[in-house]
Every structure is written in C-alpha cells, then in structure tokens.
CSV table of C-alpha atoms and ligand atoms in Angstrom, one decimal:
chain,number,residue,atom,x,y,z
A,363,UNK,CA,-19.6,-1.0,8.9
A,364,UNK,CA,-20.0,-3.6,11.5
A,365,UNK,CA,-16.9,-4.4,13.4
A,366,UNK,CA,-15.6,-7.9,13.6
A,367,UNK,CA,-15.0,-7.2,17.5
A,368,UNK,CA,-18.9,-7.1,18.1
A,369,UNK,CA,-19.6,-10.3,16.1
A,370,UNK,CA,-20.7,-13.5,18.0
A,371,UNK,CA,-18.2,-15.8,16.9
A,372,UNK,CA,-17.7,-18.9,19.4
A,373,UNK,CA,-18.0,-21.9,17.4
A,374,UNK,CA,-17.9,-20.3,14.4
A,375,UNK,CA,-15.6,-21.1,11.1
A,376,UNK,CA,-14.4,-16.8,10.5
A,377,UNK,CA,-13.1,-16.7,6.9
A,378,UNK,CA,-10.7,-13.6,7.5
A,379,UNK,CA,-9.1,-12.0,4.5
A,380,UNK,CA,-5.9,-10.5,5.4
A,381,UNK,CA,-3.1,-8.6,3.7
A,382,UNK,CA,0.0,-10.8,4.2
A,383,UNK,CA,1.9,-9.7,1.0
A,384,UNK,CA,5.2,-9.2,2.4
A,385,UNK,CA,8.5,-8.7,0.5
A,386,UNK,CA,10.4,-11.7,-0.1
A,387,UNK,CA,14.2,-12.0,-0.9
A,388,UNK,CA,15.6,-15.2,-2.0
A,389,UNK,CA,12.2,-17.2,-0.5
A,390,UNK,CA,12.9,-15.3,3.0
A,391,UNK,CA,10.7,-12.6,4.2
A,392,UNK,CA,12.7,-9.8,4.3
A,393,UNK,CA,9.5,-7.3,6.5
A,394,UNK,CA,7.1,-8.7,8.2
A,395,UNK,CA,5.4,-5.4,9.0
A,396,UNK,CA,1.9,-6.8,7.3
A,397,UNK,CA,1.6,-10.3,9.3
A,398,UNK,CA,2.2,-8.6,12.4
A,399,UNK,CA,-0.4,-5.8,11.5
A,400,UNK,CA,-2.9,-8.7,11.0
A,401,UNK,CA,-2.3,-10.1,14.4
A,402,UNK,CA,-4.8,-8.2,16.4
A,403,UNK,CA,-8.3,-9.3,14.6
A,404,UNK,CA,-6.7,-13.0,14.3
A,405,UNK,CA,-6.0,-13.1,18.3
A,406,UNK,CA,-8.7,-11.4,18.9
A,407,UNK,CA,-11.0,-14.3,17.0
A,408,UNK,CA,-9.1,-16.9,18.4
A,409,UNK,CA,-9.7,-15.8,21.9
A,410,UNK,CA,-13.5,-15.6,21.5
A,411,UNK,CA,-13.6,-19.2,20.3
A,412,UNK,CA,-13.5,-18.8,16.6
A,413,UNK,CA,-12.2,-20.9,14.2
A,414,UNK,CA,-10.2,-19.3,11.8
A,415,UNK,CA,-9.2,-19.4,8.0
A,416,UNK,CA,-7.3,-16.9,6.5
A,417,UNK,CA,-6.8,-16.3,3.0
A,418,UNK,CA,-4.4,-13.9,1.5
A,419,UNK,CA,-2.3,-13.1,-1.6
A,420,UNK,CA,1.5,-12.9,-2.0
A,421,UNK,CA,3.4,-11.5,-5.3
A,422,UNK,CA,2.3,-11.6,-8.6
A,423,UNK,CA,1.7,-15.7,-9.7
A,424,UNK,CA,1.6,-15.6,-13.4
A,425,UNK,CA,0.7,-18.8,-15.9
A,426,UNK,CA,-2.5,-19.6,-17.7
A,427,UNK,CA,-4.3,-21.5,-15.2
A,428,UNK,CA,-4.3,-22.9,-11.4
A,429,UNK,CA,-2.1,-25.6,-12.1
A,430,UNK,CA,1.0,-23.7,-13.7
A,431,UNK,CA,0.4,-20.8,-11.2
A,432,UNK,CA,0.6,-23.1,-7.9
A,433,UNK,CA,3.7,-24.5,-9.7
A,434,UNK,CA,5.3,-21.2,-10.1
A,435,UNK,CA,4.5,-19.7,-6.7
A,436,UNK,CA,5.1,-18.1,-4.7
A,437,UNK,CA,3.6,-20.0,-2.0
A,438,UNK,CA,2.6,-18.9,1.4
A,439,UNK,CA,4.5,-21.7,3.1
A,440,UNK,CA,7.1,-18.7,4.5
A,441,UNK,CA,4.3,-16.7,5.7
A,442,UNK,CA,2.5,-19.4,7.5
A,443,UNK,CA,5.6,-20.3,9.1
A,444,UNK,CA,5.8,-16.8,9.9
A,445,UNK,CA,2.5,-16.5,11.2
A,446,UNK,CA,2.7,-19.3,13.4
A,447,UNK,CA,5.9,-18.2,15.2
A,448,UNK,CA,3.9,-14.7,15.8
A,449,UNK,CA,0.8,-16.1,17.0
A,450,UNK,CA,2.8,-18.8,19.0
A,451,UNK,CA,0.6,-21.5,17.6
A,452,UNK,CA,0.7,-24.0,14.6
A,453,UNK,CA,-0.9,-22.5,11.4
A,454,UNK,CA,-2.2,-25.5,9.0
A,455,UNK,CA,-1.7,-24.3,5.3
A,456,UNK,CA,-3.8,-26.0,2.9
A,457,UNK,CA,-2.6,-27.6,-0.2
A,458,UNK,CA,-4.9,-25.2,-2.4
A,459,UNK,CA,-7.0,-22.1,-2.4
A,460,UNK,CA,-10.5,-23.5,-1.7
A,461,UNK,CA,-10.0,-27.0,-3.0
A,462,UNK,CA,-10.6,-30.3,-1.5
A,463,UNK,CA,-7.7,-29.8,0.8
A,464,UNK,CA,-9.1,-26.3,1.9
A,465,UNK,CA,-12.2,-28.0,2.4
A,466,UNK,CA,-11.2,-31.1,4.5
A,467,UNK,CA,-9.2,-28.6,6.7
A,468,UNK,CA,-12.6,-26.7,7.4
A,469,UNK,CA,-14.8,-29.2,7.9
A,470,UNK,CA,-12.2,-30.9,10.6
A,471,UNK,CA,-11.1,-27.4,12.5
A,472,UNK,CA,-11.4,-26.9,16.1
A,473,UNK,CA,-12.2,-23.6,18.1
A,474,UNK,CA,-9.1,-21.8,18.4
A,475,UNK,CA,-7.2,-23.2,15.3
A,476,UNK,CA,-5.8,-21.5,12.5
A,477,UNK,CA,-5.6,-22.6,9.0
A,478,UNK,CA,-4.2,-20.5,6.0
A,479,UNK,CA,-5.4,-21.3,2.2
A,480,UNK,CA,-2.7,-21.2,0.0
A,481,UNK,CA,-1.9,-17.9,-2.5
A,482,UNK,CA,-5.5,-16.7,-3.8
A,483,UNK,CA,-3.6,-15.5,-6.8
A,484,UNK,CA,-3.1,-19.2,-7.7
A,485,UNK,CA,-6.8,-19.0,-8.7
A,486,UNK,CA,-7.0,-17.2,-11.9
A,487,UNK,CA,-10.5,-16.2,-11.0
A,488,UNK,CA,-9.7,-13.8,-8.0
A,489,UNK,CA,-8.7,-11.3,-10.2
A,490,UNK,CA,-11.1,-12.0,-13.1
A,491,UNK,CA,-13.0,-8.8,-14.4
A,492,UNK,CA,-16.0,-11.0,-15.2
A,493,UNK,CA,-18.3,-11.1,-12.1
A,494,UNK,CA,-19.7,-14.7,-12.7
A,495,UNK,CA,-15.9,-16.1,-13.1
A,496,UNK,CA,-15.1,-14.2,-9.5
A,497,UNK,CA,-18.4,-15.1,-8.2
A,498,UNK,CA,-17.9,-19.0,-8.9
A,499,UNK,CA,-14.6,-18.6,-6.9
A,500,UNK,CA,-16.0,-16.6,-4.2
A,501,UNK,CA,-18.9,-19.1,-3.4
A,502,UNK,CA,-15.9,-22.0,-3.0
A,503,UNK,CA,-14.5,-19.4,-0.6
A,504,UNK,CA,-17.6,-18.6,1.5
A,505,UNK,CA,-18.7,-22.4,1.7
A,506,UNK,CA,-15.5,-22.6,4.0
A,507,UNK,CA,-16.8,-20.5,6.5
A,508,UNK,CA,-19.8,-18.9,8.4
A,509,UNK,CA,-18.7,-15.4,8.9
A,510,UNK,CA,-16.5,-13.2,6.9
A,511,UNK,CA,-14.0,-10.2,8.3
A,512,UNK,CA,-12.4,-8.5,5.9
A,513,UNK,CA,-8.7,-7.2,7.4
A,514,UNK,CA,-6.6,-7.1,4.3
A,515,UNK,CA,-6.5,-2.9,3.9
A,516,UNK,CA,-3.7,-3.4,1.5
A,517,UNK,CA,-6.5,-5.1,-1.0
A,518,UNK,CA,-8.9,-3.1,-0.6
A,519,UNK,CA,-9.1,-1.0,-3.5
A,520,UNK,CA,-9.1,-4.3,-5.7
A,521,UNK,CA,-12.6,-5.9,-6.7
A,522,UNK,CA,-11.0,-9.5,-6.4
A,523,UNK,CA,-13.3,-12.6,-5.7
A,524,UNK,CA,-11.4,-12.7,-1.8
A,525,UNK,CA,-11.9,-8.9,-1.1
A,526,UNK,CA,-15.2,-8.0,-2.8
A,527,UNK,CA,-17.4,-10.8,-3.9
A,528,UNK,CA,-16.8,-13.2,-0.9
A,529,UNK,CA,-18.1,-10.8,1.9
A,530,UNK,CA,-21.5,-10.0,-0.2
A,531,UNK,CA,-22.2,-14.0,0.4
A,532,UNK,CA,-22.1,-14.1,4.1
A,533,UNK,CA,-22.5,-12.0,7.2
A,534,UNK,CA,-19.3,-9.5,7.2
A,535,UNK,CA,-17.6,-7.3,9.4
A,536,UNK,CA,-14.3,-5.3,9.3
A,537,UNK,CA,-11.4,-6.0,11.2
A,538,UNK,CA,-9.0,-4.0,13.4
A,539,UNK,CA,-6.7,-2.7,11.0
A,540,UNK,CA,-9.1,-1.6,8.3
A,541,UNK,CA,-11.1,0.1,10.8
A,542,UNK,CA,-7.6,1.8,12.6
A,543,UNK,CA,-6.5,2.7,8.6
A,544,UNK,CA,-9.9,4.3,7.7
A,545,UNK,CA,-9.9,5.9,10.6
A,546,UNK,CA,-6.7,7.6,10.2
A,547,UNK,CA,-7.1,8.3,6.1
A,548,UNK,CA,-10.5,10.1,7.2
A,549,UNK,CA,-8.6,12.4,9.1
A,550,UNK,CA,-6.4,13.1,6.2
A,551,UNK,CA,-9.3,13.7,4.0
A,552,UNK,CA,-11.6,15.5,6.5
A,553,UNK,CA,-10.1,19.2,7.1
A,554,UNK,CA,-6.4,18.1,8.0
A,555,UNK,CA,-4.7,20.9,10.2
A,556,UNK,CA,-2.5,23.2,8.2
A,557,UNK,CA,0.3,23.5,6.6
A,558,UNK,CA,-0.8,20.0,4.7
A,559,UNK,CA,2.4,18.4,3.8
A,560,UNK,CA,2.5,15.7,1.3
A,561,UNK,CA,5.7,14.0,0.2
A,562,UNK,CA,5.9,11.6,-2.7
A,563,UNK,CA,8.3,9.7,-4.3
A,564,UNK,CA,8.8,6.4,-5.5
A,565,UNK,CA,9.2,5.0,-9.1
A,566,UNK,CA,6.9,5.5,-11.8
A,567,UNK,CA,4.8,9.1,-12.0
A,568,UNK,CA,2.1,7.2,-14.0
A,569,UNK,CA,0.9,5.2,-10.9
A,570,UNK,CA,0.5,8.6,-8.6
A,571,UNK,CA,-0.8,11.4,-11.0
A,572,UNK,CA,-4.2,10.5,-10.0
A,573,UNK,CA,-3.3,11.3,-6.3
A,574,UNK,CA,-1.4,13.9,-7.5
A,575,UNK,CA,-4.0,15.9,-9.3
A,576,UNK,CA,-6.4,15.9,-6.6
A,577,UNK,CA,-3.5,17.2,-4.0
A,578,UNK,CA,-3.1,19.8,-6.5
A,579,UNK,CA,-6.8,20.7,-7.1
A,580,UNK,CA,-6.9,19.8,-10.7
A,581,UNK,CA,-9.9,18.5,-12.1
A,582,UNK,CA,-10.3,14.6,-12.4
A,583,UNK,CA,-7.4,13.5,-14.4
A,584,UNK,CA,-8.9,10.4,-15.0
A,585,UNK,CA,-12.5,10.7,-16.2
A,586,UNK,CA,-13.4,7.2,-15.2
A,587,UNK,CA,-12.8,7.9,-11.6
A,588,UNK,CA,-15.9,6.8,-9.9
A,589,UNK,CA,-16.9,9.4,-7.1
A,590,UNK,CA,-20.6,9.5,-6.4
A,591,UNK,CA,-21.0,6.4,-4.4
A,592,UNK,CA,-17.8,7.4,-2.2
A,593,UNK,CA,-18.4,7.1,1.6
A,594,UNK,CA,-15.9,9.7,2.2
A,595,UNK,CA,-15.3,13.4,0.8
A,596,UNK,CA,-15.6,13.2,-3.2
A,597,UNK,CA,-13.3,16.1,-3.2
A,598,UNK,CA,-10.4,15.0,-0.8
A,599,UNK,CA,-8.6,18.5,0.5
A,600,UNK,CA,-5.9,20.0,-1.5
A,601,UNK,CA,-2.4,20.0,-0.1
A,602,UNK,CA,-0.4,23.3,1.1
A,603,UNK,CA,2.8,21.9,0.0
A,604,UNK,CA,3.6,18.9,-2.4
A,605,UNK,CA,7.6,17.9,-2.4
A,606,UNK,CA,8.2,15.3,-5.3
A,607,UNK,CA,11.5,13.2,-5.3
A,608,UNK,CA,11.8,9.4,-6.2
A,609,UNK,CA,11.9,8.1,-9.4
A,610,UNK,CA,8.9,10.3,-10.5
A,611,UNK,CA,11.0,13.7,-9.9
A,612,UNK,CA,13.0,13.4,-13.2
A,613,UNK,CA,9.3,13.3,-15.2
A,614,UNK,CA,8.6,16.7,-13.5
A,615,UNK,CA,12.4,18.0,-13.9
A,616,UNK,CA,12.2,17.2,-17.7
A,617,UNK,CA,8.9,18.9,-18.2
A,618,UNK,CA,10.6,22.0,-16.8
A,619,UNK,CA,13.3,21.4,-19.3
A,620,UNK,CA,16.0,20.2,-17.4
A,621,UNK,CA,18.5,17.5,-18.5
A,622,UNK,CA,17.3,14.0,-16.8
A,623,UNK,CA,20.7,11.8,-18.1
A,624,UNK,CA,19.6,8.0,-17.8
A,625,UNK,CA,16.8,8.6,-15.1
A,626,UNK,CA,14.0,7.2,-14.6
A,627,UNK,CA,11.5,9.3,-17.1
A,628,UNK,CA,8.4,8.1,-18.3
A,629,UNK,CA,8.7,10.7,-21.4
A,630,UNK,CA,4.9,9.8,-22.3
A,631,UNK,CA,3.8,11.6,-19.3
A,632,UNK,CA,5.4,14.9,-19.6
A,633,UNK,CA,2.0,16.5,-20.8
A,634,UNK,CA,0.0,15.3,-17.9
A,635,UNK,CA,2.9,16.5,-15.4
A,636,UNK,CA,2.9,19.5,-17.4
A,637,UNK,CA,-0.5,20.2,-16.5
A,638,UNK,CA,-0.1,19.2,-12.8
A,639,UNK,CA,2.4,21.9,-12.6
A,640,UNK,CA,0.2,24.6,-14.1
A,641,UNK,CA,-2.9,23.3,-12.0
A,642,UNK,CA,-0.8,23.8,-8.4
A,643,UNK,CA,0.5,27.1,-10.0
A,644,UNK,CA,-3.1,28.3,-10.2
A,645,UNK,CA,-4.3,26.7,-7.1
A,646,UNK,CA,-1.5,27.9,-5.0
A,647,UNK,CA,-0.4,24.5,-4.2
A,648,UNK,CA,3.4,24.7,-3.7
A,649,UNK,CA,5.5,22.4,-6.0
A,650,UNK,CA,8.6,21.5,-4.6
A,651,UNK,CA,11.3,19.4,-6.4
A,652,UNK,CA,15.1,18.3,-6.2
A,653,UNK,CA,17.5,21.0,-6.5
A,654,UNK,CA,20.6,18.5,-6.7
A,655,UNK,CA,21.0,15.1,-6.9
A,656,UNK,CA,23.0,11.5,-6.0
A,657,UNK,CA,23.9,10.0,-9.3
A,658,UNK,CA,25.3,7.1,-10.4
A,659,UNK,CA,26.6,5.7,-13.8
A,660,UNK,CA,24.2,2.5,-13.0
A,661,UNK,CA,21.7,0.6,-11.3
A,662,UNK,CA,23.7,-1.2,-8.8
A,663,UNK,CA,24.1,-1.5,-5.2
A,664,UNK,CA,27.8,-0.8,-5.6
A,665,UNK,CA,27.7,1.7,-8.2
A,666,UNK,CA,29.9,5.0,-7.0
A,667,UNK,CA,27.6,7.8,-5.3
A,668,UNK,CA,28.3,11.3,-6.6
A,669,UNK,CA,26.8,14.5,-5.7
A,670,UNK,CA,25.6,16.7,-8.6
A,671,UNK,CA,24.6,20.6,-7.4
A,672,UNK,CA,21.7,21.8,-9.5
A,673,UNK,CA,18.6,20.1,-11.0
A,674,UNK,CA,20.1,18.8,-14.2
A,675,UNK,CA,21.8,15.5,-14.5
A,676,UNK,CA,24.6,14.7,-16.5
A,677,UNK,CA,24.5,12.6,-19.7
A,678,UNK,CA,25.7,9.1,-18.7
A,679,UNK,CA,24.6,9.1,-15.4
A,680,UNK,CA,21.3,8.4,-13.3
A,681,UNK,CA,19.7,10.1,-10.2
A,682,UNK,CA,19.2,7.4,-7.7
A,683,UNK,CA,18.8,10.0,-4.7
A,684,UNK,CA,18.0,13.2,-4.0
A,685,UNK,CA,21.2,15.4,-2.9
A,686,UNK,CA,22.1,17.5,0.4
A,687,UNK,CA,20.9,20.4,-0.9
A,688,UNK,CA,17.2,19.1,-1.4
A,689,UNK,CA,17.7,17.5,1.8
A,690,UNK,CA,17.7,20.7,3.5
A,691,UNK,CA,14.7,22.1,1.3
A,692,UNK,CA,12.8,19.5,2.2
A,693,UNK,CA,13.5,19.7,5.8
A,694,UNK,CA,12.6,23.5,5.9
A,695,UNK,CA,9.3,22.5,4.0
A,696,UNK,CA,8.6,20.0,6.5
A,697,UNK,CA,9.3,22.0,9.6
A,698,UNK,CA,5.9,24.2,10.3
A,699,UNK,CA,3.9,21.2,9.0
A,700,UNK,CA,0.7,20.2,11.1
A,701,UNK,CA,-0.3,17.1,8.8
A,702,UNK,CA,2.0,14.8,6.9
A,703,UNK,CA,1.2,12.1,4.2
A,704,UNK,CA,3.9,10.7,2.9
A,705,UNK,CA,4.3,7.6,0.2
A,706,UNK,CA,7.2,6.4,-1.9
A,707,UNK,CA,10.8,6.9,-1.1
A,708,UNK,CA,12.6,9.8,-2.4
A,709,UNK,CA,15.6,7.7,-3.4
A,710,UNK,CA,16.8,4.0,-4.1
A,711,UNK,CA,17.2,3.1,-0.5
A,712,UNK,CA,17.6,-0.5,-1.1
A,713,UNK,CA,21.1,0.3,-2.0
A,714,UNK,CA,22.4,1.7,1.2
A,715,UNK,CA,24.5,4.1,-0.7
A,716,UNK,CA,21.4,6.0,-2.1
A,717,UNK,CA,19.6,5.6,1.3
A,718,UNK,CA,20.6,9.0,2.6
A,719,UNK,CA,17.7,10.9,1.4
A,720,UNK,CA,14.8,8.2,2.6
A,721,UNK,CA,15.9,8.4,6.1
A,722,UNK,CA,16.5,12.3,5.9
A,723,UNK,CA,12.9,12.5,5.1
A,724,UNK,CA,11.7,9.8,7.5
A,725,UNK,CA,13.5,12.0,10.2
A,726,UNK,CA,12.2,15.2,9.2
A,727,UNK,CA,8.8,14.3,9.1
A,728,UNK,CA,9.2,12.3,12.7
A,729,UNK,CA,10.1,15.5,14.0
A,730,UNK,CA,7.0,16.8,12.9
A,731,UNK,CA,4.1,17.7,15.7
A,732,UNK,CA,0.9,16.5,14.3
A,733,UNK,CA,-0.4,13.8,12.4
A,734,UNK,CA,2.0,12.1,10.3
A,735,UNK,CA,1.1,9.0,7.9
A,736,UNK,CA,3.3,7.0,6.0
A,737,UNK,CA,2.0,4.7,3.3
A,738,UNK,CA,3.0,2.2,0.8
A,739,UNK,CA,4.6,-0.8,0.8
A,740,UNK,CA,8.2,0.0,0.0
A,741,UNK,CA,8.0,3.1,2.2
A,742,UNK,CA,6.9,1.4,5.4
A,743,UNK,CA,9.1,-1.4,4.7
A,744,UNK,CA,12.0,1.3,4.4
A,745,UNK,CA,11.1,3.4,7.3
A,746,UNK,CA,10.9,0.3,9.5
A,747,UNK,CA,14.7,-0.6,8.8
A,748,UNK,CA,15.5,2.8,9.8
A,749,UNK,CA,15.2,2.1,13.7
A,750,UNK,CA,13.3,5.4,14.9
A,751,UNK,CA,11.4,5.3,17.9
A,752,UNK,CA,8.3,3.5,17.9
A,753,UNK,CA,6.2,6.6,18.1
A,754,UNK,CA,8.1,8.5,14.8
A,755,UNK,CA,5.1,8.3,13.0
A,756,UNK,CA,1.6,8.6,13.8
A,757,UNK,CA,0.4,5.8,11.6
A,758,UNK,CA,2.6,3.5,8.9
A,759,UNK,CA,-0.2,2.3,6.7
A,760,UNK,CA,-0.1,-0.9,5.1
A,761,UNK,CA,-1.8,0.0,2.4
A,762,UNK,CA,0.4,1.5,-0.8
A,763,UNK,CA,-2.4,1.8,-4.1
A,764,UNK,CA,-5.5,1.1,-1.4
A,765,UNK,CA,-4.0,4.6,0.4
A,766,UNK,CA,-3.7,6.6,-2.8
A,767,UNK,CA,-7.2,5.8,-4.0
A,768,UNK,CA,-8.9,6.6,-0.8
A,769,UNK,CA,-6.9,10.1,-0.9
A,770,UNK,CA,-7.8,10.4,-4.4
A,771,UNK,CA,-11.4,10.2,-2.8
A,772,UNK,CA,-12.3,7.0,-4.3
A,773,UNK,CA,-14.6,3.9,-3.4
A,774,UNK,CA,-12.8,1.0,-2.4
A,775,UNK,CA,-14.3,-2.0,-3.5
A,776,UNK,CA,-13.4,-3.7,-0.5
A,777,UNK,CA,-14.6,-1.5,1.9
A,778,UNK,CA,-17.8,-0.9,0.0
A,779,UNK,CA,-18.6,-4.8,0.6
A,780,UNK,CA,-18.0,-4.7,4.0
A,781,UNK,CA,-20.5,-1.6,4.5
A,782,UNK,CA,-23.0,-3.2,2.1
A,783,UNK,CA,-26.0,-5.0,4.4
A,784,UNK,CA,-25.0,-6.2,7.6
B,768,LIG,P1,5.6,2.3,-2.0
B,768,LIG,O1,5.6,0.8,-2.1
B,768,LIG,O2,5.8,2.7,-0.9
B,768,LIG,O3,4.2,2.8,-2.6
B,768,LIG,P2,6.5,2.6,-5.0
B,768,LIG,O4,6.2,1.1,-5.1
B,768,LIG,O5,6.0,3.7,-5.6
B,768,LIG,O6,6.7,3.1,-3.1
B,768,LIG,O7,8.4,3.1,-5.1
B,768,LIG,C1,9.5,2.3,-4.7
B,768,LIG,C2,10.4,1.8,-5.3
B,768,LIG,O8,10.8,3.7,-6.1
B,768,LIG,C3,11.7,1.7,-4.8
B,768,LIG,O9,12.1,0.2,-4.9
B,768,LIG,C4,13.1,2.4,-5.1
B,768,LIG,O10,14.1,1.9,-5.1
B,768,LIG,C5,12.5,3.3,-6.1
B,768,LIG,N1,13.2,4.5,-6.2
B,768,LIG,C6,13.3,5.8,-5.5
B,768,LIG,N2,13.9,6.2,-6.1
B,768,LIG,C7,14.4,6.3,-7.6
B,768,LIG,C8,14.9,6.7,-8.3
B,768,LIG,N3,15.5,7.8,-8.0
B,768,LIG,N4,15.4,5.7,-9.4
B,768,LIG,C9,14.3,4.5,-9.8
B,768,LIG,N5,13.7,4.3,-8.7
B,768,LIG,C10,13.7,5.0,-7.6
B,769,LIG,MG1,6.0,-0.4,-3.6
C-alpha cells in the first residue's frame, strides 16, 4: 500500500476520505477523538503544499433523496468548526457533497487551504449496492481533486462510493491513521503473544457473532464471508480466553438456561450462541460470562442500581452492568494476559450509576504489560472519558466494525481499493 507521506503533493488538490463520525449530543460533539486522529495526515499534506478537500460521513441521514437527507441532517457544521479549531486554520464547509458548491471551492482553493464537503451520506448513492450508482458519485468526487488519500479507518469495511470507488479513479495512497491501525491489528492476527484475552461487550450479540466464532475457532459462522482475497491471514488466531459482558452476555446466559428478566436479549440468536459455547468448549477456549450483575427496574440514568449476586436476573429488572464479583473475576482473567483486544463496554457506561464495570475493565487492561487494543466507537469514547494515563493502552482504534471485520479475517473494501494498482 502506498503511503500518503510518500506522495508528491505540492500544488495538488488532495481528496482525503476521513472518519469524522463523532458522537453528537444535542448537536454538540461529545467526543472529538476521531477528528484528532485524522489530524496528522491533514497537517502533513497541508505542510507539504497541498490543497486538502476532506470527505466524511456523520450519523445516519434518512430520507428518499438528497434534498430530504440534507434537510434532515446531521450537517458536518460542528465538525468543520472543531476541525478548524484543532488545525488552527479556517475550514471552508461546502454546501453540498460533490455539487456546484464543492466544485467552486475546489476550483478556487489555494495550497495550504482546507475544505470539508457536506455529509457524504446526504448522497443516497454513497451507500448504494449498485456499482453504477456509486460510480457516478465517485466520479463527481474524483473530479474535485488530483489525488485520493484514504484515512477513514472506521469506514474501511464499507463498500461505499467515497471509500471504495473514488480511490479507484485517482492516484491513491493510505493516510497515517489507516497505516497505524492496520499495523496494530496485524499484530493481533499474526501470532499474538499469549495468553491472548479478548473482552467483548456492547449491545447486540448479533453484531459480534462472526468475530466471536473466529475467536473460538468455529467454522465460518457466515458462509458468505469472503476470505480468499484477504491480504492478511484468513484464519485469525483463536483467543485463549473470551470474557463476555454487556448487553450480549444475557443471550449467552439465557442459552445456558439462566433467567435474564427484562435484560437485553436476542432470543432468535440463542441457537447460534449455543453453538459458539460448544465450539469454545471443544477448542479449549475459556469463555467467561458474568457471575453477578448490577440491575435496575428501568433503562434510565436515574434508575436505582442494585447488585444481584449470582448469574440469574430477577423478573421485573434488567442487567445494566457487571457486578463486583464479575469485576474481580475479569480482573483475574486479565492479570496474566500478554495480548488484549477489547470491544464493547461491559455496562451502560453512559449512565454513571452503571459505569463501574467499564471503568474496572479499562483499569485491569491498562495494567497489562503487552499489546492492548481498544476498538469501537463507544468503547473508545468511554475510555477517553475515564482520564486514564495517555499510555494506558497500546492503541485505541477509531474503528468498531472495521476492526472487528479485520479480526474476522475479512477483506476490507476500502483497504483493498487502496492496495489496488498504484
Ligand atoms: P462499540 O461502539 O464500542 O463497538 P457497541 O456499539 O457494540 O460498542 O455497544 C455500545 C453500547 O452497548 C453502549 O451504548 C452501552 O450502553 C451498551 N450496553 C452495554 N451494556 C449494556 C447492557 N447491559 N444493556 C444494554 N446496553 C448495554
Ligand atoms: Mg457503537
């Protein structure tokens, strides 16, 4: 893969696909980690005399056509403002993605200037399954610039126009963030030092069954998973231990016959989860589930937390965090780890009363000497708010789905496009 740092960019206009998909609360950015992570590539290109046009998505615009989506938002306005503050220079926000406004800006930009296109998902073509539809948008994007730099790691698993099709139309290279992310994930997929412990939490088990299947050595749980063209090992190494918490744990507990009350449960996934439990046992992968819980009678920040000893959750209550015995247990299971990957908070950390499990897991992992990687939008935001030392983890990945698919051994379309040709 060609590096953006090796491109001659003086006097050129560079289109950078970045991942600026930050969490918003009441229209304000609640965690700017992804904007910060995209700065090194932008600064380098600007310092070397490029005009830089940044393309990114934000949230999930809905609506039938461009006009409806643009009217409904979210606009990248707050992101443009924050990016300007962090770069210490003005950032011109186009009124559209690749229309008249973007064209005028591209034609009149000078070296060292930055512009940001509006939310690329205002264009329904961005996420289209139809190659021609995506190709038309990619053509308009490519026409804005001389060179393409892919640096939006968190979107690399999407076969989208700005991620996959646009780089095929221009000379292209990978940005610093993408190269750093891939370097770390490659260490996880090629002979991790053992014990290799994986902690998975978050919400839905269905999102993460494929990666769990790989970590416990199941045969591919998704027969459509492409593996052959993958640039990295197609069968990722098994974990030695898998610690499962968060919303997904209740489907595992239900599969073992425990009561889960009103906790998050995906009953339709119980057969798959049962198969994973059997695969783990067969492969000798230790699968560790919560042994106690913090529950409440409703899903709310001001709900009263109550510790429930034992794995069963009483009727009329829901599990919102792991309990103290589980915190101890997970701490012991992490103590001798040499490699750790963590995705998904073990509790509803957004509510402070249910954040103790997330803090404890973060602290236990930060005490590990070895490679420690945190991946996932919510997980990364959660740990950044804990005020742990800057070197608490080897790497905080900006990618959630992208890192999981990489660990599954799948080819990421965005990476494949950057590897293609020159
Ligand atoms: P990431 O973005 O790091 O990949 P996910 O998106 O999978 O993580 O999951 C994050 C969400 O999981 C958080 O919003 C958190 O509140 C939620 N979560 C964690 N534990 C529970 C639980 N016990 N019940 C419901 N939701 C939970
Ligand atoms: Mg998430």
